[in-house]
Every structure is written in C-alpha cells, then in structure tokens.
XYZ file of C-alpha atoms in Angstrom:
703
model
C -3.083 -27.800 3.045
C -0.526 -29.934 1.270
C -2.909 -31.019 -1.360
C -3.594 -27.071 -2.005
C -0.231 -26.623 -2.347
C 0.376 -29.315 -4.413
C -2.261 -28.141 -6.793
C -1.002 -24.709 -6.762
C 2.018 -25.773 -7.991
C 0.125 -28.039 -10.913
C -1.787 -24.867 -12.109
C 0.958 -22.744 -11.887
C 3.559 -24.590 -14.154
C 2.175 -23.456 -17.318
C 1.988 -19.729 -16.985
C 5.463 -19.847 -15.229
C 6.816 -22.127 -17.785
C 5.913 -19.956 -20.609
C 8.199 -17.584 -21.995
C 5.849 -15.070 -22.866
C 4.189 -14.746 -19.660
C 5.938 -12.741 -16.596
C 5.256 -14.005 -13.020
C 4.863 -12.314 -9.775
C 4.918 -13.491 -6.387
C 4.409 -16.941 -7.889
C 0.561 -16.507 -8.794
C 0.460 -13.498 -11.000
C 0.806 -14.297 -14.564
C 1.187 -11.492 -17.110
C 1.104 -12.277 -21.038
C 3.727 -9.942 -23.201
C 3.208 -11.899 -26.185
C 1.958 -11.179 -29.330
C -0.749 -8.997 -28.180
C -0.256 -7.939 -24.280
C -3.316 -6.047 -22.961
C -1.083 -2.781 -21.193
C -0.759 0.542 -21.506
C 2.060 3.463 -21.671
C 2.526 4.993 -18.322
C 5.549 7.258 -19.530
C 8.674 7.492 -18.011
C 10.104 4.401 -19.417
C 6.905 1.935 -17.862
C 3.797 0.305 -18.734
C 1.243 -1.229 -17.259
C -0.203 -4.502 -18.043
C -3.078 -6.486 -17.620
C -2.922 -9.926 -16.044
C -4.738 -12.763 -13.688
C -4.326 -13.746 -10.371
C -4.465 -17.818 -9.283
C -5.314 -19.644 -6.136
C -6.734 -23.109 -4.907
C -8.618 -22.329 -2.207
C -11.211 -24.226 0.049
C -14.693 -23.291 -0.226
C -17.974 -25.413 1.136
C -17.582 -28.892 0.453
C -15.327 -28.337 -2.857
C -12.122 -26.749 -4.004
C -11.984 -23.345 -5.635
C -10.001 -21.672 -7.845
C -9.944 -18.285 -7.713
C -9.256 -16.017 -10.540
C -9.195 -12.439 -10.877
C -7.925 -9.525 -12.631
C -4.885 -8.328 -11.424
C -2.596 -5.008 -12.976
C 1.272 -4.226 -12.577
C 3.819 -2.087 -13.877
C 6.632 -3.189 -16.185
C 9.734 -1.789 -18.049
C 9.077 -0.860 -21.659
C 11.486 -3.384 -23.103
C 14.074 -2.783 -25.822
C 16.836 -0.364 -26.162
C 18.161 0.672 -22.907
C 19.458 3.692 -24.144
C 15.801 4.732 -25.324
C 14.793 3.486 -21.731
C 17.538 5.948 -19.823
C 16.181 8.606 -22.225
C 12.426 8.491 -21.709
C 13.231 8.468 -18.287
C 15.538 11.689 -18.668
C 12.639 13.330 -20.461
C 10.187 12.178 -17.951
C 12.319 13.137 -14.323
C 15.243 15.118 -15.252
C 18.994 14.224 -15.733
C 18.960 12.925 -12.247
C 21.992 10.236 -11.822
C 20.551 9.484 -8.561
C 17.458 9.099 -9.844
C 18.317 7.287 -12.629
C 20.232 4.670 -10.701
C 17.647 3.974 -7.942
C 15.325 3.160 -11.525
C 17.337 0.891 -13.204
C 18.768 -1.356 -10.482
C 18.209 -4.546 -10.520
C 17.141 -4.216 -14.407
C 17.957 -7.551 -16.836
C 19.200 -6.570 -19.765
C 20.669 -8.733 -22.996
C 24.335 -7.390 -23.632
C 24.787 -6.952 -27.601
C 28.636 -6.051 -27.991
C 29.988 -9.830 -28.435
C 29.154 -12.158 -31.191
C 25.911 -14.353 -30.875
C 26.674 -17.408 -28.690
C 25.293 -21.100 -29.768
C 24.303 -24.289 -27.768
C 24.848 -27.604 -29.424
C 21.784 -27.465 -30.693
C 22.260 -24.195 -33.073
C 19.935 -22.021 -31.013
C 21.073 -18.611 -29.852
C 22.377 -18.262 -26.050
C 21.381 -14.833 -24.984
C 24.080 -12.980 -22.588
C 21.729 -12.063 -19.425
C 22.759 -9.763 -17.187
C 21.610 -7.706 -14.253
C 22.092 -4.149 -13.469
C 23.341 -3.067 -10.158
C 24.443 0.347 -10.507
C 25.705 3.043 -12.868
C 29.485 3.729 -12.470
C 31.186 4.860 -9.187
C 34.209 6.659 -8.063
C 34.389 3.761 -5.312
C 34.218 0.917 -7.576
C 36.624 -1.737 -6.893
C 38.534 0.101 -4.021
C 40.219 -2.942 -2.938
C 41.530 -4.462 -6.024
C 44.986 -4.119 -6.860
C 44.387 -1.958 -9.899
C 41.140 -0.895 -9.393
C 39.355 1.334 -12.093
C 39.304 4.972 -12.352
C 35.950 6.681 -12.536
C 35.598 10.791 -12.918
C 32.990 11.037 -11.004
C 29.742 9.126 -10.113
C 27.164 8.000 -13.465
C 30.610 8.749 -15.891
C 30.033 7.940 -19.500
C 32.127 5.677 -21.477
C 35.287 7.816 -22.388
C 35.435 9.024 -18.454
C 35.378 5.295 -17.310
C 39.283 3.618 -17.087
C 39.896 0.280 -16.095
C 43.028 -2.175 -16.707
C 43.692 -4.960 -18.935
C 46.451 -7.455 -18.422
C 48.574 -6.909 -21.566
C 47.821 -5.115 -24.881
C 47.321 -8.317 -26.861
C 44.459 -8.986 -24.229
C 42.045 -6.085 -26.130
C 39.930 -8.441 -27.589
C 39.634 -10.375 -24.468
C 35.517 -10.890 -23.946
C 35.715 -9.626 -20.206
C 34.463 -6.001 -19.150
C 36.319 -5.455 -16.180
C 39.549 -5.344 -13.946
C 41.191 -8.493 -14.179
C 43.650 -10.208 -11.689
C 47.138 -10.009 -11.759
C 49.732 -7.591 -12.704
C 48.212 -5.029 -15.319
C 50.217 -3.173 -17.932
C 47.675 -1.528 -20.064
C 44.862 0.722 -19.095
C 42.231 1.538 -21.703
C 38.630 3.427 -21.245
C 35.355 1.872 -21.532
C 34.308 3.391 -25.178
C 37.375 2.848 -26.281
C 37.047 -0.894 -25.537
C 34.050 -1.446 -27.018
C 34.747 0.660 -30.226
C 36.308 -2.452 -32.150
C 32.359 -3.727 -32.514
C 30.706 -0.164 -32.143
C 30.409 3.202 -32.103
C 29.228 5.174 -29.069
C 26.578 7.499 -29.997
C 25.541 8.603 -27.092
C 28.829 9.115 -24.382
C 26.614 11.499 -21.977
C 24.760 8.492 -21.330
C 26.434 6.569 -17.863
C 27.987 3.253 -17.828
C 26.274 0.390 -16.029
C 28.071 -1.942 -13.910
C 26.997 -5.403 -14.315
C 29.348 -6.834 -11.920
C 29.475 -5.680 -8.082
C 30.630 -2.729 -5.934
C 34.097 -4.831 -5.055
C 34.309 -6.248 -8.402
C 32.490 -4.392 -11.090
C 32.028 -5.276 -14.629
C 31.324 -2.330 -16.961
C 29.522 -1.629 -20.408
C 27.751 1.410 -21.942
C 24.227 1.792 -22.246
C 24.095 0.713 -26.401
C 25.614 -2.247 -25.936
C 22.246 -3.554 -23.581
C 18.489 -4.052 -24.519
C 15.856 -4.487 -21.809
C 14.481 -8.055 -21.094
C 10.523 -7.821 -21.891
C 8.528 -8.911 -18.950
C 9.935 -7.670 -16.520
C 7.869 -6.233 -12.974
C 8.947 -2.877 -12.182
C 8.678 -2.210 -8.018
C 9.588 1.760 -8.127
C 7.221 4.172 -6.576
C 4.997 5.977 -9.084
C 4.837 9.477 -10.039
C 1.295 11.106 -9.468
C 0.384 11.848 -13.126
C 1.299 7.798 -13.628
C -0.345 6.751 -11.077
C -3.786 8.797 -12.130
C -2.874 6.484 -15.836
C -2.971 3.297 -13.966
C -6.028 4.198 -12.159
C -7.714 5.109 -15.574
C -6.584 1.634 -17.053
C -6.750 -0.748 -14.358
C -10.724 0.529 -13.382
C -13.054 -1.213 -15.061
C -16.691 -1.922 -15.361
C -17.496 -5.125 -13.822
C -19.084 -7.389 -16.944
C -15.732 -6.284 -18.645
C -13.425 -7.943 -15.788
C -16.252 -10.911 -16.104
C -15.660 -11.471 -19.554
C -11.405 -11.170 -19.204
C -11.721 -13.927 -16.082
C -13.758 -16.375 -17.794
C -12.341 -16.252 -21.634
C -8.996 -14.575 -21.647
C -7.694 -15.691 -18.058
C -8.307 -19.040 -18.566
C -5.922 -18.750 -21.943
C -3.224 -17.288 -20.129
C -3.402 -19.742 -16.983
C -3.266 -22.835 -19.182
C -6.754 -23.903 -17.601
C -8.259 -24.607 -21.234
C -7.496 -28.349 -21.595
C -6.613 -27.884 -25.211
C -3.547 -25.728 -24.268
C -2.531 -27.232 -21.197
C -2.610 -30.944 -21.547
C -0.600 -31.714 -18.345
C -3.527 -31.425 -16.397
C -5.384 -34.651 -17.760
C -2.626 -36.392 -17.201
C -3.115 -35.748 -13.313
C -6.618 -35.898 -13.870
C -7.374 -32.699 -12.627
C -9.995 -30.667 -14.894
C -11.162 -26.853 -13.803
C -14.955 -25.782 -14.632
C -14.446 -22.522 -16.318
C -17.845 -21.081 -15.309
C -18.272 -19.160 -12.475
C -20.194 -20.144 -9.209
C -23.182 -18.963 -8.026
C -23.249 -18.046 -4.008
C -26.445 -16.675 -1.810
C -26.105 -13.557 -0.749
C -28.012 -10.674 1.821
C -28.315 -7.224 1.376
C -28.449 -5.841 4.925
C -30.787 -2.460 5.167
C -29.135 0.564 5.632
C -29.218 2.153 9.353
C -31.054 5.429 10.048
C -28.761 8.315 11.116
C -29.083 10.808 13.155
C -28.240 14.960 12.583
C -28.711 17.563 14.064
C -31.454 18.393 16.212
C -34.021 15.251 15.588
C -33.248 15.219 11.968
C -32.895 11.673 10.866
C -33.085 9.912 7.416
C -31.995 6.366 6.004
C -29.450 6.706 3.592
C -29.382 5.534 -0.339
C -26.574 4.338 -2.219
C -24.695 4.561 0.777
C -25.080 7.738 0.891
C -25.716 9.621 4.492
C -25.506 13.202 4.442
C -27.449 15.284 2.088
C -28.676 18.899 2.955
C -28.823 17.782 7.001
C -27.662 19.764 9.543
C -24.265 19.020 11.044
C -23.841 18.760 14.259
C -20.619 20.810 15.665
C -18.993 21.331 19.631
C -18.728 25.130 18.841
C -18.548 28.175 16.238
C -15.512 28.595 14.740
C -14.271 31.985 14.599
C -12.124 32.698 11.722
C -8.540 33.974 12.431
C -6.585 35.997 9.791
C -5.407 34.767 6.273
C -2.298 33.977 5.340
C -0.212 33.369 2.115
C 2.681 31.779 1.970
C 4.946 33.061 -0.758
C 8.847 31.887 -1.037
C 9.982 33.982 -3.146
C 12.676 36.104 -2.377
C 13.255 34.029 1.000
C 16.900 32.510 1.732
C 14.454 30.217 3.742
C 13.945 26.016 2.619
C 9.974 25.737 2.523
C 10.503 23.446 5.627
C 11.854 26.778 7.447
C 9.320 28.619 6.013
C 6.263 26.755 6.896
C 7.962 26.465 10.741
C 8.183 30.051 10.792
C 4.449 30.912 9.698
C 2.792 28.458 11.847
C 5.132 29.019 15.094
C 4.069 33.025 14.458
C 0.255 31.310 14.286
C 0.762 29.525 17.408
C 2.195 32.882 18.783
C -0.894 34.942 18.120
C -2.457 36.683 20.871
C -6.141 34.846 20.360
C -6.361 30.793 20.967
C -5.651 29.382 18.121
C -6.622 25.511 18.036
C -6.831 24.583 13.807
C -5.522 26.128 11.009
C -7.078 25.573 7.202
C -4.172 25.506 4.746
C -5.071 25.560 0.939
C -1.896 23.167 -0.666
C -1.425 25.079 -4.323
C -0.139 21.509 -5.809
C -0.357 18.028 -4.480
C 3.305 18.399 -3.318
C 3.741 15.719 -0.481
C 6.734 17.473 1.455
C 4.791 20.664 1.821
C 1.997 18.439 3.676
C 4.390 16.261 5.384
C 6.377 19.545 7.409
C 2.681 21.116 7.934
C 1.439 17.552 9.552
C 4.672 17.263 11.551
C 4.587 20.864 12.287
C 1.150 21.006 14.062
C 0.677 17.365 15.329
C 4.446 16.988 16.905
C 6.300 20.683 17.509
C 3.269 22.525 17.879
C 0.286 20.853 18.823
C -2.093 22.595 16.323
C -4.947 21.142 14.818
C -4.088 21.003 10.551
C -6.783 20.736 8.117
C -4.971 20.880 4.608
C -7.096 21.076 1.247
C -6.009 21.656 -2.372
C -6.872 24.822 -3.781
C -8.004 24.011 -7.364
C -10.390 21.142 -5.579
C -12.052 24.000 -3.150
C -12.641 26.672 -6.044
C -13.837 24.153 -8.585
C -17.502 24.740 -8.838
C -18.042 20.573 -9.705
C -18.260 18.303 -7.031
C -17.135 20.957 -4.453
C -20.218 20.631 -2.353
C -19.269 16.986 -1.724
C -15.565 18.018 -1.378
C -16.265 21.113 1.162
C -18.935 18.987 3.314
C -15.848 16.039 3.439
C -13.866 18.699 4.542
C -16.657 19.998 7.326
C -16.695 16.245 8.688
C -13.134 16.704 8.983
C -13.686 19.868 11.329
C -16.374 18.672 13.278
C -14.363 15.324 14.420
C -11.787 17.043 15.457
C -12.739 19.808 17.426
C -14.567 17.739 20.389
C -15.006 14.431 21.741
C -18.692 12.935 20.987
C -17.674 8.951 21.084
C -14.645 0.536 23.471
C -14.274 -0.549 19.748
C -10.357 -0.949 18.561
C -8.542 -0.621 15.806
C -4.996 -1.438 14.851
C -2.637 -1.460 11.812
C 1.309 -1.547 11.219
C 2.479 0.247 8.116
C 6.016 -1.418 6.548
C 9.200 0.150 4.956
C 8.688 0.869 1.517
C 10.707 -0.373 -1.762
C 13.172 2.672 -1.970
C 13.073 3.492 1.825
C 16.209 3.439 3.984
C 18.015 0.453 5.459
C 16.930 1.908 9.277
C 13.619 2.694 8.037
C 11.161 1.454 10.963
C 7.359 -0.234 11.020
C 5.083 1.528 12.431
C 2.270 0.669 14.333
C -1.100 2.379 15.789
C -3.692 1.585 18.029
C -6.756 3.648 17.966
C -9.673 2.893 20.369
C -13.334 4.900 20.725
C -13.685 6.371 24.269
C -17.415 6.118 24.914
C -20.624 4.631 23.362
C -21.126 7.042 20.651
C -18.251 5.658 18.469
C -17.885 9.168 17.126
C -14.329 9.882 18.427
C -10.930 7.349 18.031
C -7.729 8.998 19.507
C -4.605 7.203 18.759
C -1.437 5.530 20.286
C 1.364 5.766 17.751
C 5.160 3.625 18.709
C 7.908 2.828 16.132
C 9.172 -0.826 16.083
C 12.002 -2.889 14.114
C 11.508 -2.943 10.397
C 9.775 -5.459 8.438
C 8.393 -6.426 12.046
C 4.585 -7.204 10.883
C 3.032 -7.749 14.847
C 2.751 -5.256 17.166
C 5.492 -5.521 19.556
C 4.557 -2.715 22.234
C 0.380 -3.574 22.427
C 0.312 -4.151 25.820
C 1.798 -0.548 26.978
C -0.510 1.077 23.299
C -3.192 -0.835 24.687
C -3.139 -0.263 28.198
C -3.227 3.789 27.097
C -6.445 3.654 25.500
C -8.110 1.654 28.212
C -6.664 4.482 30.770
C -8.306 7.249 28.282
C -11.361 5.186 28.770
C -11.831 5.157 32.161
C -10.852 8.731 32.519
C -13.741 9.853 30.637
C -16.437 7.125 31.786
C -15.205 6.566 35.361
C -15.063 3.136 34.633
C -14.028 0.330 32.163
C -15.434 -1.160 29.400
C -17.213 -4.676 29.675
C -16.168 -5.660 25.764
C -13.591 -4.903 23.495
C -14.048 -5.509 19.937
C -11.127 -5.349 17.990
C -10.337 -4.868 13.907
C -6.605 -5.740 13.370
C -6.075 -4.534 9.852
C -2.906 -5.630 7.631
C -2.857 -9.087 8.348
C -2.724 -11.539 6.005
C -3.792 -15.400 6.006
C -0.659 -16.924 6.923
C -0.216 -14.850 10.093
C -3.516 -15.315 11.554
C -1.560 -18.025 14.414
C 0.683 -15.754 15.047
C -1.325 -12.907 16.084
C -2.695 -15.291 18.227
C 0.305 -16.319 19.967
C 1.386 -12.920 20.319
C -1.188 -10.098 20.274
C -3.882 -11.347 21.922
C -1.907 -12.430 24.796
C -0.406 -9.229 24.730
C -4.089 -7.248 25.156
C -4.631 -9.945 28.073
C -1.628 -8.609 29.572
C -2.989 -4.824 29.427
C -6.441 -6.000 30.878
C -4.695 -7.754 33.615
C -2.876 -4.186 34.618
C -6.495 -2.075 34.437
C -8.996 -4.037 35.558
C -9.330 -5.439 39.357
C -8.191 -9.276 39.599
C -12.353 -9.775 40.686
C -13.094 -8.757 36.794
C -10.950 -10.899 35.378
C -11.787 -13.602 37.452
C -15.534 -13.112 36.185
C -14.380 -12.928 32.251
C -14.268 -9.047 32.491
C -13.629 -7.579 29.922
C -14.767 -9.999 26.868
C -12.606 -10.012 24.044
C -13.715 -10.072 20.278
C -10.592 -9.829 17.850
C -11.547 -9.946 13.806
C -9.065 -9.561 11.190
C -9.947 -7.254 8.230
C -8.561 -8.090 4.653
C -8.394 -5.942 2.103
C -5.657 -7.332 -0.357
C -7.709 -10.299 -1.305
C -9.564 -11.437 -5.306
C -12.581 -12.397 -4.538
C -15.116 -10.609 -6.771
C -18.625 -10.554 -6.465
C -20.689 -10.033 -9.808
C -24.474 -9.330 -9.347
C -26.324 -12.294 -11.227
C -29.857 -10.066 -12.076
C -30.297 -6.582 -12.614
C -32.631 -5.887 -9.711
C -29.426 -6.830 -7.526
C -27.045 -4.502 -9.152
C -26.359 -0.861 -8.779
C -26.283 1.678 -11.523
C -22.294 1.261 -11.954
C -23.280 -3.008 -12.406
C -21.776 -3.543 -8.896
C -23.786 -5.428 -6.319
C -25.644 -2.828 -4.015
C -24.049 -1.663 -1.004
C -24.705 -3.879 2.164
C -24.115 -6.803 0.186
C -23.088 -9.659 2.589
C -21.634 -13.247 1.536
C -21.197 -15.845 4.487
C -21.101 -18.882 2.531
C -19.834 -20.548 -0.135
C -16.674 -19.247 -0.459
C -16.171 -18.710 2.925
C -14.366 -21.186 5.445
C -16.107 -24.534 6.763
C -14.228 -24.548 10.110
C -14.089 -20.926 10.389
C -16.033 -17.740 11.132
C -15.225 -15.162 8.248
C -17.563 -13.181 5.992
C -17.379 -10.717 2.827
C -18.953 -7.887 3.316
C -19.609 -4.552 0.690
C -20.579 -1.716 2.287
C -20.164 0.858 0.156
C -21.341 1.848 -3.167
C -18.505 2.347 -5.829
C -17.968 5.276 -7.591
C -15.952 3.672 -10.430
C -14.947 0.442 -11.999
C -15.345 -2.985 -10.005
C -16.149 -3.186 -5.783
C -14.026 -4.662 -4.043
C -15.594 -6.445 -0.567
C -13.656 -6.267 2.609
C -13.120 -9.499 4.440
C -13.773 -10.190 7.582
C -12.286 -13.314 10.005
C -12.742 -13.834 13.249
C -9.834 -14.728 15.091
C -11.381 -14.700 18.472
C -14.924 -14.584 19.572
C -16.001 -14.012 23.640
C -18.735 -11.840 22.706
C -20.922 -12.319 20.282
C -20.927 -16.558 20.026
C -21.529 -17.147 24.432
C -24.864 -15.575 24.173
C -24.643 -13.202 26.524
C -25.387 -10.176 24.440
C -28.037 -7.812 26.352
C -31.597 -8.441 24.884
C -33.823 -7.332 23.540
C -31.753 -7.400 19.880
C -33.167 -8.257 16.499
C -30.338 -10.788 15.561
C -31.459 -14.219 15.485
C -27.515 -15.552 15.286
C -24.003 -14.446 16.482
C -23.339 -14.070 12.689
C -25.862 -11.796 11.970
C -24.869 -9.853 15.146
C -21.617 -9.266 13.726
C -22.528 -8.236 10.176
C -24.868 -6.182 11.058
C -23.124 -4.345 13.896
C -19.589 -3.895 11.042
C -22.300 -3.012 8.508
C -23.803 0.204 10.623
C -20.262 1.258 11.846
C -19.253 1.852 7.928
C -21.959 4.756 8.467
C -19.886 6.411 10.892
C -16.659 6.884 9.271
C -15.543 10.706 10.549
C -14.581 12.023 6.814
C -17.066 10.698 4.945
C -20.786 11.715 4.013
C -20.905 8.189 2.460
C -20.653 4.554 3.824
C -16.904 3.476 3.665
C -15.295 -0.047 2.406
C -14.248 -1.202 5.740
C -15.018 -0.717 9.637
C -14.251 2.721 10.568
C -11.738 1.533 13.606
C -9.341 -0.373 10.883
C -9.690 2.508 8.392
C -8.554 5.054 11.819
C -5.450 2.741 12.324
C -4.104 2.544 8.685
C -4.748 6.564 8.251
C -3.027 6.970 11.775
C -0.341 4.734 10.451
C -0.226 7.049 7.084
C 0.167 9.965 9.152
C 3.733 8.631 11.125
C 4.834 8.461 7.540
C 4.623 12.104 6.718
C 6.504 12.394 10.085
C 9.104 9.828 8.988
C 9.591 10.694 5.228
C 12.676 11.419 5.830
C 13.382 7.754 6.248
C 10.135 6.412 4.050
C 10.779 8.464 1.116
C 14.332 9.794 1.062
C 15.069 13.330 -1.254
C 18.158 15.377 -0.650
C 17.716 18.607 -0.640
C 18.562 18.739 -4.272
C 15.504 16.720 -4.757
C 17.612 13.728 -5.698
C 17.181 10.006 -3.834
C 19.447 9.813 -0.756
C 21.960 7.168 -1.233
C 21.235 3.570 0.215
C 24.174 4.320 3.052
C 22.662 6.860 4.017
C 21.507 7.041 7.454
C 18.912 8.960 9.428
C 18.160 8.982 12.978
C 14.710 7.591 13.691
C 13.447 7.522 17.530
C 10.042 7.262 19.817
C 9.784 11.130 19.903
C 9.743 11.506 15.942
C 5.656 10.359 16.490
C 5.376 11.579 20.180
C 2.611 13.657 19.325
C 2.297 16.825 20.959
C 0.241 16.782 24.205
C -2.645 19.123 23.290
C -3.725 16.602 20.712
C -2.733 13.559 22.084
C -6.012 12.922 22.941
C -7.623 13.868 19.670
C -8.423 12.614 16.355
C -5.354 14.295 14.697
C -4.483 11.842 12.261
C -8.037 12.293 10.527
C-alpha cells in the first residue's frame, strides 16, 4: 500500500505543479492552458475535459488507471461579466448569487502591481466569502453600515482611522478610534470609476471582520472547479459534451492524456530520475460474454433477449385489470393556495372518492422537481396512494412513445401485486447546498419470495455524512419478518448487494454492517438454526464510481455503438490478486462509452462453500455468482432492457432518491419566493418525515 501511495504522489507531481492544470481530489487533472478542451454550459460555467489517474495493483504487475473525466469550472476573467451572465440566466436573485460566488478566488486589480525580488508580479489573491450584509462586523467597535443585503458600492459605508488614511490599502474597518466614514465606491474612486453600482459589494474577509471590494476590481482566476448544482439545461449540455464514442475516449487516453499527466518522458524527466516509466499502450485482458437468460412472459410466452432488450411485443402479466377513474386537470390560475397546498387538496379529494383509489397517474407539464416531490410526499407519506408520474410531452410525442409507455406499464405491474431473500442496501448523503442539519438516509430493500419481483423497502434517517447504516439491525429484521409473514418460514441464504461503498471502506463495512446483519438474524432465527449456520450470508459491494473501461479489440466483439457486447464479464488481468471481484457489463449502452459495474465480494458463505444445491451448470463459485448477477439485471421492474447494475442495489438507490424528495426542504432548500434558504436556516427533520404510510409499507412505492 505504501508503494502505491508513493507512486501516486510521484505521478501526480507533474500535473499538480503545472500552473495551467487544475487538480480536483488529487487525481483528476484538467488543462486550461493554450488549447483547453471545453464547452460553455451557460450561466457563467463551462465544462472541461481532463483525466483521472491512479496507480493500481493488477495481476502480477502495477497498472496506471487513466480515464477521460469531465468537470464544471467557473468562467475566468471579469467578475462583472460573470455576475452579469449569471443574472441573465437565473435573474437577479441575490441569495442565489451569493451561493454561486461563495469560495470563488479572485485577483484584485485596484492597487498597483506588487513585485517580488526577481521583479515578477505577485497577484493579490482573495476568496469571496459572501455578499455585503447588514450584520457584517456587528461586534466591532465601529461596524460598517450596509443598507441592505447585497448592497452596491454606494450603499456600503465603513470607517477609516483618519481622513489622511484614505489612500490606505486596507479595504475593511480598522481597529481604534474612527473619525471618517466613507462609502466603498468613494474609497475606490481614486483608482477606478464604478460603472455598475447595482452589482453587490463582495466580502473578501469574514463575517466578524469584513473586507469589502466592488466586483469591478476583481478578476476570476482560471481553473476553479464549481461544485454547484447544475440546472436541467446545463445538465443536458454537460451530458452532450461528455458523451463520446468509445474510440474517441480511447484516443484521448493514449494520446492527449499522457501529455496532460506528464507521462511522456520528454516532458517529465522527473520520472526517469526515479527509474519509473509508464508503457502508454493499453493492456489487453481476457473477457467472456455471458448468454442472455430466457425471459418468461404472460402464459407460456418466452423470449431470449437480444442486445439486452427483454420485452418486444410480448404479453405483460398484470395482477388484475385496472379500472380507469376520473381525469382531473390541476390549474393554479386564480387560486390563493400554493402549489403544495393545491396538490395536497386535490389528492385528498381523490383519496376520499367513493370508489377505492389505489393509484393516481399524474401527467406533469414539465420537470419541476418541487411538484414531483410534493406529489410523492403526499401519496407515499400522508395518504398511502401509489402515484405514477409521467411527463406530458413524452407521453404525447410519437417518436419513442411505445418504449416510454412500456416502461410506465412495468411500473404499474410491479406496484400492484407482490410477485416475488436478495437484499439491496444504500445510503444517500447531503449534497453541496444542503442545510447543515440535513441527515443521511439509509434504505434496505429485500425480496419477499423466490420470484425476485417485489422488493419492499425500509427507510431510516441518520446523522449527516454517516456512510454506514447505523440502524441496520432493526431495518433488516423488519425485512426478515416480512419474508416470514409471506412464506411461513425464513430464508436459508441471504445475498446482499451493498451500494455506495468505496474501496477504502470495505473493512469498515466488515466491522460494522456485517455484525449488524448477524444481530438481526440472531433475533429472527432459532438458536438451533444459528448453530447449524443458517442463514448463510454473502455480501457483495456494487461499485459504480470507478474509472475502469473496456474497449473491444475486434469489430465482431462490439455492438452497434462500438462498445463491448452486453453480458461481458472480466474477472482477471485488472482485478485483485488476493480478493474476489469482477467487472460486469450487463446492459447495452444507448450512447457514449459504456461503464461496467464492479462487484467486490466482502463476505461469502454461499457460493464458495460448495453448498449450492445440485445440479447446476456452473463449474465454480465465481461463474455461479457472475451468472446470477447478470441474470438478475434482466429483472429490473421499470425497464424493458437489462440494466447496468444488479436490481437490488438499483432499488436501494431509487429508495434513497425518493427519500430525498420527502426531505427536499433540507437537501435542496428553497424559499417560497424561489431564492435559496440561507445556511443558518434550520428545518426540523425527524423519523416521521420518511415513515411510509402503512398502506404502502410492503410495496415498491419508490419505483
């Protein structure tokens, strides 16, 4: 491990020392020099293409993992231009602007250039903390006077020690007896005429001891990554920029990547001085293509999927006919109620309908997250009514409508009846912009019978940023109780797919969550069963955020998008020598370069013990697990194709996302007027906020 860390430090020195390369998280490098590869996202942001780099252990050799990476950056240059672009895109919302500019580094330009002993210019770099606010420096002997939040240069006043110090380089209040009061604009005017007095003054000090400067005196430094949440339009542009054919990414990795990362000997002699060299050619590893499973439909109809498609003009089995109810158009025009109140009022009226209402189909006019979140909260938490949301424009559009409606039909079928112990676990954490008291939310889903069609869920909130499930014993015990209620017995084997665990947390998972699973089993099973070793437990971590990609070496081994064929599995060459892991690409990629899922076996008591019931067609434990995982990817409830990761992990991820809808007030806080809630605002969060209505508790409400 120390050798790997040392090599990572050595290989990372060149890009991190390069003044025209920006580094994120220590191993993602983006060149913004003479010819940066970027794209304007709008709103003052742009995307750059760069490279991920990491030294890894392969089978009998050391490997350097390089992959194309994309990130969002602030557009460099005039800060006034950046603010103006932001205002044209989002409107003049001061709270949103402060959130956007916070921690942006700028070079101040209002003072004469400072030089070092070598005669080189030394830029004055400052960090934007906030916009000028009325409570800045409130504990100072002579606090500044700010007329309102986000005040302009003419509305911000601060004190100087004496009139003779008007030429001082300080931009904030000084200690001592104050005798002269001056506006920010007046202080700067001896060097610059303020042409945009409506643009807010920036605080480049802190709340306790503010330092003010107008935006016209600042230039945004290049290469600053933005962690702000993108708008829907920006996200769409980002996807188009990042979505590339496999051969284009392969070319970038082998040609441009080594130049940016300094892996070419001519550009980085430091590596040679340490006796280190990197072979810039990609390695070739052996892979296999697993056969698609036979999918059974209504009646005796079966089909072997091609290219990952599992449903083409086949009958879909549904529990019972669904009778259509009334159609209601939600129109807020002229109403004094808020959208939230109107949605709840309409849905309560539907719930009170004389007929039994079990499901509401909602056509949404657009992708407004607030409307969707409220519909799901009212249906899942308050009323216990299943809701299926669809975009009006997609349902009405002829092109691709059959596929879209088929996916919706699958949702209707899986919500209605329990058909189908495999377990999925995931945790979602507060994102940038969430309130400080935003919790983490854990989800545990589990099958209820041998058909693997139904995976009801248990949700639980826990301390923010807590990555392991703290209440796992009780959550998993509830899943065992449901299985016993449906089957009058308990499962002999428990297969767990754990999502959202990084490589550095494998041992933490072993030390915390696996004992919690065993504790739940001790409570549910008899002492005789436990002495016999029942149940047997296997835990597999599902990795999505990795940078390993595979490129077909022959045309016959690629699909129409030039990606490897669906069902491709790689379990040697780039996998661990000492542990059990494999890469599986179960799906067919619609566009861009396909990303396989990485499966790492943390605990195995099922497959490697030779206890599988005979006969089975698998020569060894690895093939058994790989085939089972691949086949389950065809059982995802709301897609007509095989999906990229095993459904239990996918379901747990969806359940976590649904919980974020319920807690949108802390995860994505917005005031009624549309502006962001300030960081100091607190919204109470408790367990009842994610407590599913008893009518839906044992269903896949999150689907």
